[in-house]
XYZ file of C-alpha atoms in Angstrom:
144
model
C 4.839 -0.639 11.860
C 5.650 -4.241 12.663
C 8.879 -5.938 11.640
C 9.942 -9.549 11.307
C 13.370 -11.116 10.857
C 14.141 -14.561 9.455
C 17.670 -15.942 9.378
C 19.746 -18.854 8.134
C 23.394 -19.672 7.639
C 24.141 -21.731 4.549
C 27.179 -23.601 3.280
C 27.265 -21.638 0.038
C 29.319 -18.571 -0.862
C 27.739 -15.111 -0.913
C 28.077 -15.017 -4.717
C 25.872 -18.106 -5.095
C 23.178 -16.743 -2.774
C 23.299 -13.320 -4.436
C 22.937 -14.905 -7.880
C 19.657 -16.532 -6.793
C 18.288 -13.275 -5.316
C 19.502 -11.076 -8.184
C 17.722 -13.317 -10.710
C 14.665 -11.404 -9.576
C 12.189 -13.010 -11.989
C 13.196 -16.540 -10.987
C 11.822 -16.731 -7.425
C 9.272 -19.331 -8.559
C 12.201 -21.652 -9.379
C 13.154 -21.958 -5.713
C 10.200 -20.831 -3.577
C 7.556 -23.455 -2.791
C 4.899 -20.753 -2.224
C 5.409 -18.787 -5.457
C 3.564 -20.564 -8.258
C 4.676 -18.178 -11.021
C 6.960 -15.184 -11.345
C 7.945 -12.856 -14.164
C 9.407 -9.414 -14.742
C 7.018 -6.565 -15.521
C 9.854 -4.218 -16.490
C 12.824 -4.534 -18.832
C 16.395 -3.586 -18.208
C 19.242 -4.657 -15.970
C 18.481 -5.789 -12.423
C 18.390 -2.982 -9.892
C 16.200 -0.224 -8.486
C 12.901 0.190 -10.308
C 12.724 -3.385 -11.596
C 9.304 -4.908 -10.873
C 8.253 -8.530 -10.851
C 4.860 -10.180 -10.601
C 4.541 -13.162 -8.283
C 1.573 -15.485 -7.921
C 1.109 -16.695 -4.339
C -2.042 -18.762 -3.997
C -4.853 -16.645 -5.418
C -2.939 -13.386 -4.934
C -0.947 -11.659 -7.670
C 1.647 -9.403 -6.045
C 3.927 -6.734 -7.531
C 7.378 -6.369 -6.002
C 9.549 -3.404 -6.966
C 13.243 -3.185 -6.075
C 14.152 -0.029 -4.154
C 17.410 -1.184 -2.510
C 20.230 -2.760 -4.494
C 23.738 -3.345 -3.210
C 25.201 -6.285 -5.174
C 26.341 -9.146 -2.965
C 25.010 -7.409 0.158
C 21.382 -6.254 0.031
C 18.229 -6.280 -2.057
C 15.008 -4.689 -0.866
C 11.604 -4.385 -2.500
C 8.139 -2.940 -1.917
C 5.271 -5.411 -2.052
C 1.919 -4.350 -3.481
C -1.314 -6.284 -3.967
C -1.664 -7.642 -0.443
C -5.057 -7.593 1.317
C -6.484 -4.125 2.075
C -5.594 -4.434 5.776
C -1.938 -3.952 4.731
C -1.018 -0.312 4.070
C 2.546 -1.077 3.053
C 4.956 -4.009 3.046
C 8.662 -4.233 2.348
C 11.191 -7.075 2.370
C 14.946 -6.660 2.635
C 17.407 -9.519 2.083
C 20.837 -8.991 3.670
C 23.858 -11.231 3.030
C 27.127 -11.500 4.948
C 30.051 -13.866 4.593
C 30.267 -16.452 7.366
C 33.514 -18.322 6.865
C 33.000 -20.217 3.606
C 29.229 -19.839 3.889
C 26.691 -17.026 4.040
C 24.482 -15.537 6.731
C 21.085 -14.677 5.230
C 18.640 -12.300 6.917
C 15.223 -11.432 5.521
C 13.570 -8.507 7.283
C 9.919 -7.713 6.665
C 8.339 -4.355 7.532
C 4.549 -4.184 7.524
C 2.223 -1.263 8.175
C -1.415 -2.207 8.699
C -4.792 -0.598 9.120
C -6.373 -1.339 12.479
C -4.895 -1.620 15.920
C -2.016 -3.524 17.470
C -3.861 -6.856 17.447
C -4.271 -6.669 13.654
C -0.619 -5.640 13.282
C 0.547 -8.639 15.364
C -1.616 -11.073 13.394
C -0.432 -9.771 10.023
C 3.202 -9.612 11.162
C 2.961 -13.208 12.376
C 1.666 -14.347 9.012
C 4.323 -12.385 7.105
C 6.992 -13.721 9.462
C 5.965 -17.321 8.745
C 5.943 -16.650 4.997
C 9.410 -15.111 5.204
C 10.697 -18.064 7.259
C 9.575 -20.307 4.386
C 11.275 -18.059 1.826
C 14.572 -18.193 3.735
C 14.345 -21.980 4.128
C 13.565 -22.404 0.431
C 16.464 -20.161 -0.606
C 18.816 -22.034 1.737
C 17.752 -25.370 0.263
C 18.115 -24.034 -3.284
C 21.633 -22.623 -2.903
C 22.979 -25.655 -1.060
C 21.671 -28.052 -3.756
C 23.416 -26.179 -6.535
C 27.035 -26.792 -7.433
C 29.186 -23.828 -6.401
């Protein structure tokens, strides 16, 4: 399994960053790479909630399996190319003075050897870097 970590510190309180992440269906409002997003399940946000995201020509399903309000949200990602056995993203938030430290960790298990794993992890890492940058830009544009 390969892992990636993307980080940023933003001048926005944890509550503001959490609000953006917890609005699970709304990722297309702040991510440049997600063309559309919507919930596939009903109910309050938390474990078991699934969203559909359109990234390029790929329609992905992301299901929350970790939920600690204001601290952590994690989700399984399905619908990636067949070379990916499993993928998981975890967002972690921590207060940093008046701002927030954001960490997005990706865990990817692939079919094939270590070269394939490195290539896929590199691609996922770049995608997650973009997600973190987009979230940072979104939460610092909004009034607190």
